[in-house]
PDB file of C-alpha atoms and ligand atoms in Angstrom:
ATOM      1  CA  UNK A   1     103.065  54.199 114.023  1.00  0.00           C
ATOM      2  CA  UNK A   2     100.021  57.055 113.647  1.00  0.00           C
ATOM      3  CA  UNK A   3      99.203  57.871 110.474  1.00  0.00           C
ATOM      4  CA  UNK A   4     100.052  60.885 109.323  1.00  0.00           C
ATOM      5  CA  UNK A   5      96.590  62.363 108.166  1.00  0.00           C
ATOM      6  CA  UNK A   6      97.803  65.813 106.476  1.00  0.00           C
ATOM      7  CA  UNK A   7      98.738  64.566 102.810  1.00  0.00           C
ATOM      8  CA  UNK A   8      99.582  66.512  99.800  1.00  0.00           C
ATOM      9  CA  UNK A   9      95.624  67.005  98.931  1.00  0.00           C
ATOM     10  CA  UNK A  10      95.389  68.601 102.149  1.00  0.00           C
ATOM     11  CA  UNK A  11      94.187  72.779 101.659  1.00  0.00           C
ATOM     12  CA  UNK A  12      96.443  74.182 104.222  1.00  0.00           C
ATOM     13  CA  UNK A  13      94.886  77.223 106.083  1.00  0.00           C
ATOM     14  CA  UNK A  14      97.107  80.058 105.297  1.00  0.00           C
ATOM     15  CA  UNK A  15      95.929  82.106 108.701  1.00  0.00           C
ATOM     16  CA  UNK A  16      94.831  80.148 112.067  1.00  0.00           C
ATOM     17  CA  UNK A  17      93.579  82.092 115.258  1.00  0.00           C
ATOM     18  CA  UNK A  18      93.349  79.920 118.476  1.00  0.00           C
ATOM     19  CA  UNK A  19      91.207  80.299 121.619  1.00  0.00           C
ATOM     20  CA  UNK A  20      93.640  78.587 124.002  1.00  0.00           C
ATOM     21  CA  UNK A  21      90.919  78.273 127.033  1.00  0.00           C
ATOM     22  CA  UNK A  22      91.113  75.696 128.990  1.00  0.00           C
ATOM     23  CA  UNK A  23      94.423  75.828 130.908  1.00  0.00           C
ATOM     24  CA  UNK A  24      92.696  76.553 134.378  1.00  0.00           C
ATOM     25  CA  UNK A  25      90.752  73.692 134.313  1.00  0.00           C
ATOM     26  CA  UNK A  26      93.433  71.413 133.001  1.00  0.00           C
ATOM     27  CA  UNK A  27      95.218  72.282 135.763  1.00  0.00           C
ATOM     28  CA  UNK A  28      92.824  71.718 138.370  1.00  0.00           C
ATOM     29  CA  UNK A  29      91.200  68.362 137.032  1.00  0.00           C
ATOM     30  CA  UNK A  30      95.209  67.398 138.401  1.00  0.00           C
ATOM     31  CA  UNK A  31      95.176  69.127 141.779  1.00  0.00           C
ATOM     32  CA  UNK A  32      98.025  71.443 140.194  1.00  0.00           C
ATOM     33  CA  UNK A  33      97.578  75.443 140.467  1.00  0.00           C
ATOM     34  CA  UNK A  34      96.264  77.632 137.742  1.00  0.00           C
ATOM     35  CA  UNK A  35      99.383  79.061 136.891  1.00  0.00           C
ATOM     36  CA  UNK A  36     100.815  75.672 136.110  1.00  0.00           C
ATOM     37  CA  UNK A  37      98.203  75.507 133.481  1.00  0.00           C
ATOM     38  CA  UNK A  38      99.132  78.278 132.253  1.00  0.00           C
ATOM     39  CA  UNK A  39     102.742  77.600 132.023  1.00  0.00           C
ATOM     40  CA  UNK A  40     101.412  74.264 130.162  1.00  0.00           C
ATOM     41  CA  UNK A  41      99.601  76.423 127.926  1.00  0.00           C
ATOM     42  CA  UNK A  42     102.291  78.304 126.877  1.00  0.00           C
ATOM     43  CA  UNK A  43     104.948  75.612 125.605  1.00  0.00           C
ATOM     44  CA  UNK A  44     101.685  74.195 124.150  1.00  0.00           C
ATOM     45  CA  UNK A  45     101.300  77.434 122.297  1.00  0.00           C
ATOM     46  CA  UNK A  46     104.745  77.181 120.974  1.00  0.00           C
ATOM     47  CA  UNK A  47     104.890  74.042 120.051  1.00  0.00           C
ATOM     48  CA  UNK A  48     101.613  74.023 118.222  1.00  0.00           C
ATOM     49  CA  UNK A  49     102.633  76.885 116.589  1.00  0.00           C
ATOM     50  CA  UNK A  50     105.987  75.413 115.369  1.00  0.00           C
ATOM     51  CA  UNK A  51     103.872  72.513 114.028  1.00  0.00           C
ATOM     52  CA  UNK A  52     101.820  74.911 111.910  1.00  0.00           C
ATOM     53  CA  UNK A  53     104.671  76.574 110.256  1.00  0.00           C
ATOM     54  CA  UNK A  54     105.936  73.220 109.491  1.00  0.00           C
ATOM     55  CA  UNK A  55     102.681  72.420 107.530  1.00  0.00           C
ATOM     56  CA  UNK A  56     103.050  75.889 105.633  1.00  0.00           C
ATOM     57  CA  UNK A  57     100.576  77.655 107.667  1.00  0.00           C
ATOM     58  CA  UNK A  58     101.517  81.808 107.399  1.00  0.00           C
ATOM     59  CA  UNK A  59      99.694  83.368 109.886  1.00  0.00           C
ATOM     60  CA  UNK A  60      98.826  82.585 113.655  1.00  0.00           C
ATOM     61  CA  UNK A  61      96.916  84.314 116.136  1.00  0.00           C
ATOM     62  CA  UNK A  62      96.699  83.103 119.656  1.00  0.00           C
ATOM     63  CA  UNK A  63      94.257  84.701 121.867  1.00  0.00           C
ATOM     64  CA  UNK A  64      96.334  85.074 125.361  1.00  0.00           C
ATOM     65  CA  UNK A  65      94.949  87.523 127.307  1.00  0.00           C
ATOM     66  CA  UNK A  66      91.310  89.290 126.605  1.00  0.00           C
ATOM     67  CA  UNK A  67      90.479  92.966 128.263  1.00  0.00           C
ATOM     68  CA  UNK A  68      87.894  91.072 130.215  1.00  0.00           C
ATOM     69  CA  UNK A  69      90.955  88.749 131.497  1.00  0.00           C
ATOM     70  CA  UNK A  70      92.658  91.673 133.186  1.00  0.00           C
ATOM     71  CA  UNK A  71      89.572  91.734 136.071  1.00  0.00           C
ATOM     72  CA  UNK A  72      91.070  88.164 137.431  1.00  0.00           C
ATOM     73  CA  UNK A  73      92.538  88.101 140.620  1.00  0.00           C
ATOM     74  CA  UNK A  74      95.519  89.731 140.745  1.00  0.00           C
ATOM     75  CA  UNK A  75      97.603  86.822 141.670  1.00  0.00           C
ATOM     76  CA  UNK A  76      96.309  85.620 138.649  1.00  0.00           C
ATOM     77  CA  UNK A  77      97.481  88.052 136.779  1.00  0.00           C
ATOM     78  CA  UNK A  78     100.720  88.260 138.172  1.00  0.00           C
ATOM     79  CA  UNK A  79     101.381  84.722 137.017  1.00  0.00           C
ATOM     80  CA  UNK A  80     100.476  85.472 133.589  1.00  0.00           C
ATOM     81  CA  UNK A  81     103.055  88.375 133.558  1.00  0.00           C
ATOM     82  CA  UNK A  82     105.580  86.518 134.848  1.00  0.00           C
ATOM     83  CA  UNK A  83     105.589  84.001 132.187  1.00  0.00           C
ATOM     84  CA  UNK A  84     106.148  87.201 129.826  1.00  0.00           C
ATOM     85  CA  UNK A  85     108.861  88.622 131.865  1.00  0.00           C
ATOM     86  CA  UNK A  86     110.683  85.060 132.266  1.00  0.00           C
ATOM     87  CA  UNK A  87     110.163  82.925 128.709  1.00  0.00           C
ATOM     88  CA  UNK A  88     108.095  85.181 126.088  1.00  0.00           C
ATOM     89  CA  UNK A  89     111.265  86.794 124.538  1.00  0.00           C
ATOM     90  CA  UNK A  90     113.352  83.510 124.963  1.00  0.00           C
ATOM     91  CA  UNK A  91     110.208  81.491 123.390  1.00  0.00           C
ATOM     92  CA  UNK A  92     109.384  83.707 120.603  1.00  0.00           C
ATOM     93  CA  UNK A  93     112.727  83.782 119.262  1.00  0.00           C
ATOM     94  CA  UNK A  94     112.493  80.325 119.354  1.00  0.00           C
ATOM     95  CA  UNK A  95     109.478  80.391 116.721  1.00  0.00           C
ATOM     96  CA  UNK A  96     110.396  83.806 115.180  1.00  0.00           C
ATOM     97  CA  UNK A  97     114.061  82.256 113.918  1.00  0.00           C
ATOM     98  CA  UNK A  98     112.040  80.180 110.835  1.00  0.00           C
ATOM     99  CA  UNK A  99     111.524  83.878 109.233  1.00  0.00           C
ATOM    100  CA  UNK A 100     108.259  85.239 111.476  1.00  0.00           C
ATOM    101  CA  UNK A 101     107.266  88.326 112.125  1.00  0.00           C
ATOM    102  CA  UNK A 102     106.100  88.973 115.653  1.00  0.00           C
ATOM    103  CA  UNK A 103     102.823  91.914 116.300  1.00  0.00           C
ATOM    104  CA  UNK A 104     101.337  92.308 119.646  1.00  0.00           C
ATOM    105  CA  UNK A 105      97.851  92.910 119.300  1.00  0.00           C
ATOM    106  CA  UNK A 106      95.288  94.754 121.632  1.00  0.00           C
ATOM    107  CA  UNK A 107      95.228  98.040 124.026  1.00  0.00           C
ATOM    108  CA  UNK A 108      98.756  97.540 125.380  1.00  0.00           C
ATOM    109  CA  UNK A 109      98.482 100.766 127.448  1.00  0.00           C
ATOM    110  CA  UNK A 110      96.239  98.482 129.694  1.00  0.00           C
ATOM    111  CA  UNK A 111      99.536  96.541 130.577  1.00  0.00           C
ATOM    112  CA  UNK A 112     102.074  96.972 133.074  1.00  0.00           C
ATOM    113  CA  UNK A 113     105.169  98.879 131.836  1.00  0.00           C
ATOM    114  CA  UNK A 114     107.823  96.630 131.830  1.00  0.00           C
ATOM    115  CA  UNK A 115     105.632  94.058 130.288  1.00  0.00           C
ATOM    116  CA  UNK A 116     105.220  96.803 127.403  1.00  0.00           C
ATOM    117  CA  UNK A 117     108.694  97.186 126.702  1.00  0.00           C
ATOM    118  CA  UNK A 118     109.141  93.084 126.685  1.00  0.00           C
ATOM    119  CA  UNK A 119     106.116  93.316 123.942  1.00  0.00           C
ATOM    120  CA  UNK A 120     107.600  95.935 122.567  1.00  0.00           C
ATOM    121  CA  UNK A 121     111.632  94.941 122.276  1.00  0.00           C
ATOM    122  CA  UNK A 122     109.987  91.341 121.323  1.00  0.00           C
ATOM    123  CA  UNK A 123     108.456  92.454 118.024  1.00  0.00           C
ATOM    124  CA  UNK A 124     111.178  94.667 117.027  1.00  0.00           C
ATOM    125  CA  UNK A 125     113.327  91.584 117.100  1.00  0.00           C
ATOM    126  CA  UNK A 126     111.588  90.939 114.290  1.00  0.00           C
ATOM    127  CA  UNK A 127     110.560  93.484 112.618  1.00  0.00           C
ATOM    128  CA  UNK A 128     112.462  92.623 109.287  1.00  0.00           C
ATOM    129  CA  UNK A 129     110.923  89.658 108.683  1.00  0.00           C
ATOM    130  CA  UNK A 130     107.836  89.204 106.315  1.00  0.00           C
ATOM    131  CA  UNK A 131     105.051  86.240 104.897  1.00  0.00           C
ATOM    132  CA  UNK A 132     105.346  84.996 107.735  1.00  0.00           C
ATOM    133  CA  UNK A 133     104.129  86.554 111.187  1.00  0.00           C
ATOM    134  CA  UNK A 134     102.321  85.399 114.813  1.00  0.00           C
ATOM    135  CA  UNK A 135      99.753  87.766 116.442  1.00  0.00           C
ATOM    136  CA  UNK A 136      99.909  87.723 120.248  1.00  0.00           C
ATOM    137  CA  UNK A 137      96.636  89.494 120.935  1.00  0.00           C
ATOM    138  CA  UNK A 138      97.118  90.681 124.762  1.00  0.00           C
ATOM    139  CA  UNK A 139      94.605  93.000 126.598  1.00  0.00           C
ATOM    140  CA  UNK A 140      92.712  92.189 123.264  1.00  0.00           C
ATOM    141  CA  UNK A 141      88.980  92.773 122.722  1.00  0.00           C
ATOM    142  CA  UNK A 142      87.193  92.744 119.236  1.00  0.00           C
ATOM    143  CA  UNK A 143      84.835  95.503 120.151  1.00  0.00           C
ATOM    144  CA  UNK A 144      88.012  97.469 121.762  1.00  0.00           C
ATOM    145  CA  UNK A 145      89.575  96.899 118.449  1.00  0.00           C
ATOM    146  CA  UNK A 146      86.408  98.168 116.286  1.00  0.00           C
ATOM    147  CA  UNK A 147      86.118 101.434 118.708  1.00  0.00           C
ATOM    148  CA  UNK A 148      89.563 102.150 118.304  1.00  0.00           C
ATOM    149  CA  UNK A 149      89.474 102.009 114.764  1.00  0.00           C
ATOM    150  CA  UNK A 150      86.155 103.867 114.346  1.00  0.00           C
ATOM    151  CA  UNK A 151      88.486 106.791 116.396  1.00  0.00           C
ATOM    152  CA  UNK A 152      91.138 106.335 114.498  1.00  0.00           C
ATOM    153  CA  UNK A 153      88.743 106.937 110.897  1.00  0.00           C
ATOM    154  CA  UNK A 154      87.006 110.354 112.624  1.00  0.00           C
ATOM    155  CA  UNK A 155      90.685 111.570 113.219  1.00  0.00           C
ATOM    156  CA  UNK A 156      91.785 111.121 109.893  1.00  0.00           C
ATOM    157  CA  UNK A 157      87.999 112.512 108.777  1.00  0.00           C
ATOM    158  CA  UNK A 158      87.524 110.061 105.841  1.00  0.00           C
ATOM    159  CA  UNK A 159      85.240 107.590 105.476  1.00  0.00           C
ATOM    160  CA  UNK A 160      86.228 103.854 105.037  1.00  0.00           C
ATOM    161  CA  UNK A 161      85.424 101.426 103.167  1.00  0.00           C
ATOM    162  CA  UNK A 162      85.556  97.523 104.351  1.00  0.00           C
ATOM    163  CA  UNK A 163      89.118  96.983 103.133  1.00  0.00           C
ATOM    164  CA  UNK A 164      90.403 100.341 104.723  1.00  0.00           C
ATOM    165  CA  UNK A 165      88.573  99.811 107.917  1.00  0.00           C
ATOM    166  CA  UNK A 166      90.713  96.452 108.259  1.00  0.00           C
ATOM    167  CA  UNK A 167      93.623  98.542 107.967  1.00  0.00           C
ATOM    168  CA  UNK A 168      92.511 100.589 110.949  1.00  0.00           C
ATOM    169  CA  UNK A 169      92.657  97.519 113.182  1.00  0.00           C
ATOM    170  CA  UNK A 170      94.954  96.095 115.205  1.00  0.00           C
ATOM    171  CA  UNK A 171      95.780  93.315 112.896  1.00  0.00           C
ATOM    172  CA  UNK A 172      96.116  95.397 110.433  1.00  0.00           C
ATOM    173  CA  UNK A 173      98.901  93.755 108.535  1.00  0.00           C
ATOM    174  CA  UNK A 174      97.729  90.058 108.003  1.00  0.00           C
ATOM    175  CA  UNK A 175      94.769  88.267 105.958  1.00  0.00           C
ATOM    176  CA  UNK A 176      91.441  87.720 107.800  1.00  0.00           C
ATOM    177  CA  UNK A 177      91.899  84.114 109.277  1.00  0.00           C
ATOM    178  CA  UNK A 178      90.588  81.003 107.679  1.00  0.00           C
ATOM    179  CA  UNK A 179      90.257  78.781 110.459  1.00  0.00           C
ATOM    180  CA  UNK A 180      89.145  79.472 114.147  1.00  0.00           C
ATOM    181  CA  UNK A 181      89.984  77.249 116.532  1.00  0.00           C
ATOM    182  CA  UNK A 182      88.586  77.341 120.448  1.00  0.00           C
ATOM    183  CA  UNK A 183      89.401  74.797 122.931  1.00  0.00           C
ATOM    184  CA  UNK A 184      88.217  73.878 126.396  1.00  0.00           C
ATOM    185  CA  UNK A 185      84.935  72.645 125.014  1.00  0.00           C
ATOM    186  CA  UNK A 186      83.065  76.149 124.848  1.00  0.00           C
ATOM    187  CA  UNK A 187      81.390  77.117 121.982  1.00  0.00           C
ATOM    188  CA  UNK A 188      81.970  80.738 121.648  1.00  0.00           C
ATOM    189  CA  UNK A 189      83.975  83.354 120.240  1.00  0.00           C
ATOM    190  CA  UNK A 190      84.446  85.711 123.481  1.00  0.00           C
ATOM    191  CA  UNK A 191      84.771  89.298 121.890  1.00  0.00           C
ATOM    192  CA  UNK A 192      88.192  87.895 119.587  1.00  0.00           C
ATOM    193  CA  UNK A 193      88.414  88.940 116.041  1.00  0.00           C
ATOM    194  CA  UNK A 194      84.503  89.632 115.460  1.00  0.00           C
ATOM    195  CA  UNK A 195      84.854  91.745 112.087  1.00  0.00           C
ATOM    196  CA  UNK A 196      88.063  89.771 110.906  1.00  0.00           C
ATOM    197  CA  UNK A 197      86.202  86.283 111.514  1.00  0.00           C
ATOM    198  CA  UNK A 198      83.038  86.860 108.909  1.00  0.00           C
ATOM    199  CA  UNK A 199      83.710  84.244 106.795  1.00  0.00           C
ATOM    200  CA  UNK A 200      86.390  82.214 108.898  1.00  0.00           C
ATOM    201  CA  UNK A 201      85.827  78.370 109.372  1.00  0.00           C
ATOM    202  CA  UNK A 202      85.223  77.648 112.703  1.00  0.00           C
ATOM    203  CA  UNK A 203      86.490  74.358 114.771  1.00  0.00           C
ATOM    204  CA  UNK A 204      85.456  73.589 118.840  1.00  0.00           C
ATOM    205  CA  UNK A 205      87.438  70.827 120.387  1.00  0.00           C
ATOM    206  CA  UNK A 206      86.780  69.401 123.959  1.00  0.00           C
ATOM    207  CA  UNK A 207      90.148  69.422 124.528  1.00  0.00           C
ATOM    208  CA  UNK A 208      91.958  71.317 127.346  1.00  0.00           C
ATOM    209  CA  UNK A 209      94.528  73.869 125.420  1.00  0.00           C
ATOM    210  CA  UNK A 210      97.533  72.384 127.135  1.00  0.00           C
ATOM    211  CA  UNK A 211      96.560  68.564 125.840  1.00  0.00           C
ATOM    212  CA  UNK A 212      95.474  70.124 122.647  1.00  0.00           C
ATOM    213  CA  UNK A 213      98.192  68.174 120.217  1.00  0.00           C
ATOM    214  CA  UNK A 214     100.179  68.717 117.370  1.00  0.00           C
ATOM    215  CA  UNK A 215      97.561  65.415 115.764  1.00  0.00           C
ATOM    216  CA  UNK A 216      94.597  67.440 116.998  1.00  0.00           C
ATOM    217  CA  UNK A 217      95.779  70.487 115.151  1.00  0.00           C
ATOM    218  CA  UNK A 218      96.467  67.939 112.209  1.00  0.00           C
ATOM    219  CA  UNK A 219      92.439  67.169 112.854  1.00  0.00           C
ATOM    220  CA  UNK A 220      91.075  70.324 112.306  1.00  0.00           C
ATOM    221  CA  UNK A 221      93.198  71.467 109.432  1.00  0.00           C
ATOM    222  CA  UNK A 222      92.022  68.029 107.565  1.00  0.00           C
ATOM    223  CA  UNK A 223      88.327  68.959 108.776  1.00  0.00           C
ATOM    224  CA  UNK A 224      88.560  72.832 107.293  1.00  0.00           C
ATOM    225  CA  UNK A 225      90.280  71.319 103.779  1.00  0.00           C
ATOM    226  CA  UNK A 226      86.955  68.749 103.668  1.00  0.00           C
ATOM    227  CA  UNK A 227      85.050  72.114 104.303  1.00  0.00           C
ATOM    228  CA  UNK A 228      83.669  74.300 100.868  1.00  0.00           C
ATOM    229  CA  UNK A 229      84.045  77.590 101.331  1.00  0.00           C
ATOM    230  CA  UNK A 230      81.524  79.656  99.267  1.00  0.00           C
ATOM    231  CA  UNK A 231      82.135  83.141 100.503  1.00  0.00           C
ATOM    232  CA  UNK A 232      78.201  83.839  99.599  1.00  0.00           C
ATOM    233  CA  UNK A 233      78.334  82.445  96.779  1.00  0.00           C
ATOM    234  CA  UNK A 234      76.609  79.173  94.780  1.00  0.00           C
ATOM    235  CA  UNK A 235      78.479  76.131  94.336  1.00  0.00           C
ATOM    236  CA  UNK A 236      78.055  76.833  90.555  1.00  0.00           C
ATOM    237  CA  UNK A 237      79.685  80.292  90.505  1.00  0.00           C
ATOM    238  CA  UNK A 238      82.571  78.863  92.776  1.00  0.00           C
ATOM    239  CA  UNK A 239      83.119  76.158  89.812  1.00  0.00           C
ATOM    240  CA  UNK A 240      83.076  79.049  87.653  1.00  0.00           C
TER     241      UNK A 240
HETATM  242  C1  FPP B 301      91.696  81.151 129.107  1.00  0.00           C
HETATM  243  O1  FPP B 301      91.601  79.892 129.715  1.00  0.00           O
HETATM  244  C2  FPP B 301      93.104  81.419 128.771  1.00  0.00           C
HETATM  245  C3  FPP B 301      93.833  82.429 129.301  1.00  0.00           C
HETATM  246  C4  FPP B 301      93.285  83.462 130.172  1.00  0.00           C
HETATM  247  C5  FPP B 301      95.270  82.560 129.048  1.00  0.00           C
HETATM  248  C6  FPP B 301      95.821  81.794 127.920  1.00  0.00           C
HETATM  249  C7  FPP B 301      97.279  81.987 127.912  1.00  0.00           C
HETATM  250  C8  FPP B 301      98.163  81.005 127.617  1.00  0.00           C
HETATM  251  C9  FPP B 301      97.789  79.654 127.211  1.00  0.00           C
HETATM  252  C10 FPP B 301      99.603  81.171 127.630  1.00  0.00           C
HETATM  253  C11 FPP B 301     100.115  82.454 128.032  1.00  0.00           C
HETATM  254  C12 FPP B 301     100.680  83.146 126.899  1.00  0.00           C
HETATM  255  C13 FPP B 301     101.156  84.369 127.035  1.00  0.00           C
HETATM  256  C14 FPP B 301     101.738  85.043 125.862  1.00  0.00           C
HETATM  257  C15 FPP B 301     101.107  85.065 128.333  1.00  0.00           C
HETATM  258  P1  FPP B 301      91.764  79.660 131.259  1.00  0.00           P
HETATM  259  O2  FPP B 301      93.209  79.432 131.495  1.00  0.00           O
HETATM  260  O3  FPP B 301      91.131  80.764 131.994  1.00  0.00           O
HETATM  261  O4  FPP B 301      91.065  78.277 131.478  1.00  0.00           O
HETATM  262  P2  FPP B 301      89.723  77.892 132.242  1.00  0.00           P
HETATM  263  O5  FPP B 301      88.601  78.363 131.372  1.00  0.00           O
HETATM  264  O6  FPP B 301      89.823  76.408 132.293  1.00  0.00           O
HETATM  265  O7  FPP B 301      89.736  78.513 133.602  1.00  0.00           O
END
């Protein structure tokens, strides 16, 4: 049997965010359509995200669809939305039932209305849960996200400071994450979570998302624990 490689020395990230890229390829390296890797991504989502609350993970963001995204093809697209109109509520309540609070993050308006009121019905589910939560980040772009906030601060006509800013952004409501995962072998972070990533720990695997495991999640997690984390600081004033 594998060993299990998470032991009780393990740091356990509190907040994950994954680039799941990957799925198109994954499909095609198999002759199969792109919106069968898609489909693959998505249980793979799940499950990987039932794995992490298992380890005591709190927080996980999942990068599914950017703004950029939304200029695909259109059947593209389509195939994308119909894997929220057919299995995102069913899915989510699968996860959301250990005590997690669903958010939707990005410029929803850019969506299709029905798929809006899934989002929308999805996360008040929810709603009364907290600790625990998943961002979806849909029609998500960091700059988007910074605009929108800087808009947001000139309406209200105060100024911000760094911790109020955050509070102006879509993710609002949970902790910057600690760990940044992308799959699919690229090495960069695509417009996601730019002012919430500043000092997040970031981890490329040359894995396809869909064949990304539940071990290979195990992998980076062990790698960010072996990882100091100085915030700025010296080694001697962390000791401190
Ligand atoms: C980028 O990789 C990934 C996406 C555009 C979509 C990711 C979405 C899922 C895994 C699941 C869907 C989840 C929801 C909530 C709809 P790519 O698929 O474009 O891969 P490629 O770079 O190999 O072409």
């Amino acid at each position: 049997m594998e060993k299990n490689i998470i032991t009780e020395e393990t740091r356990i990230p509190r907040h994950i965010a994954i680039i799941m890229d990957g799925n198109g390829r994954w499909a095609k390296k198999r002759l199969l359509p792109r919106s069968v890797g898609h489909k693959n991504g998505m249980e793979r989502m799940i499950g990987l995200m039932e794995h992490a609350f298992d380890l005591g993970v709190s927080y996980i963001t999942v990068y599914a669809l950017s703004t950029e995204n939304l200029k695909r093809p259109k059947e593209e697209l389509d195939g994308l939305f119909g894997l929220i109109r057919n299995h995102f509520k069913e899915y989510m309540k699968r996860v959301c039932e250990r005590g997690v609070r669903l958010r939707v993050v990005g410029n929803l308006p850019l969506l299709p209305e029905d798929i809006q009121r899934i989002l929308h019905e999805s996360e008040a589910e929810t709603a009364h849960f907290e600790g625990k939560g998943i961002n979806v980040a849909l029609a998500y772009g960091a700059r988007d996200e910074i605009v929108n906030a800087v808009n947001k601060a000139i309406a209200l006509g105060e100024k911000v400071t760094e911790e109020s800013f955050a509070r102006l952004l879509y993710t609002a409501d949970s902790p910057d994450p600690d760990l940044i995962i992308r799959t699919g072998k690229e090495v960069r972070l695509s417009n996601f979570l730019l002012y919430q990533a500043a000092y997040s720990e970031l981890y490329f695997s040359e894995k396809m998302f869909p064949e990304f495991s539940d071990k290979d999640l195990d992998k980076a997690i062990v790698e960010f624990s072996r990882r100091t984390r100085r915030f700025g600081k010296t080694d001697e004033q962390l000791q401190e």
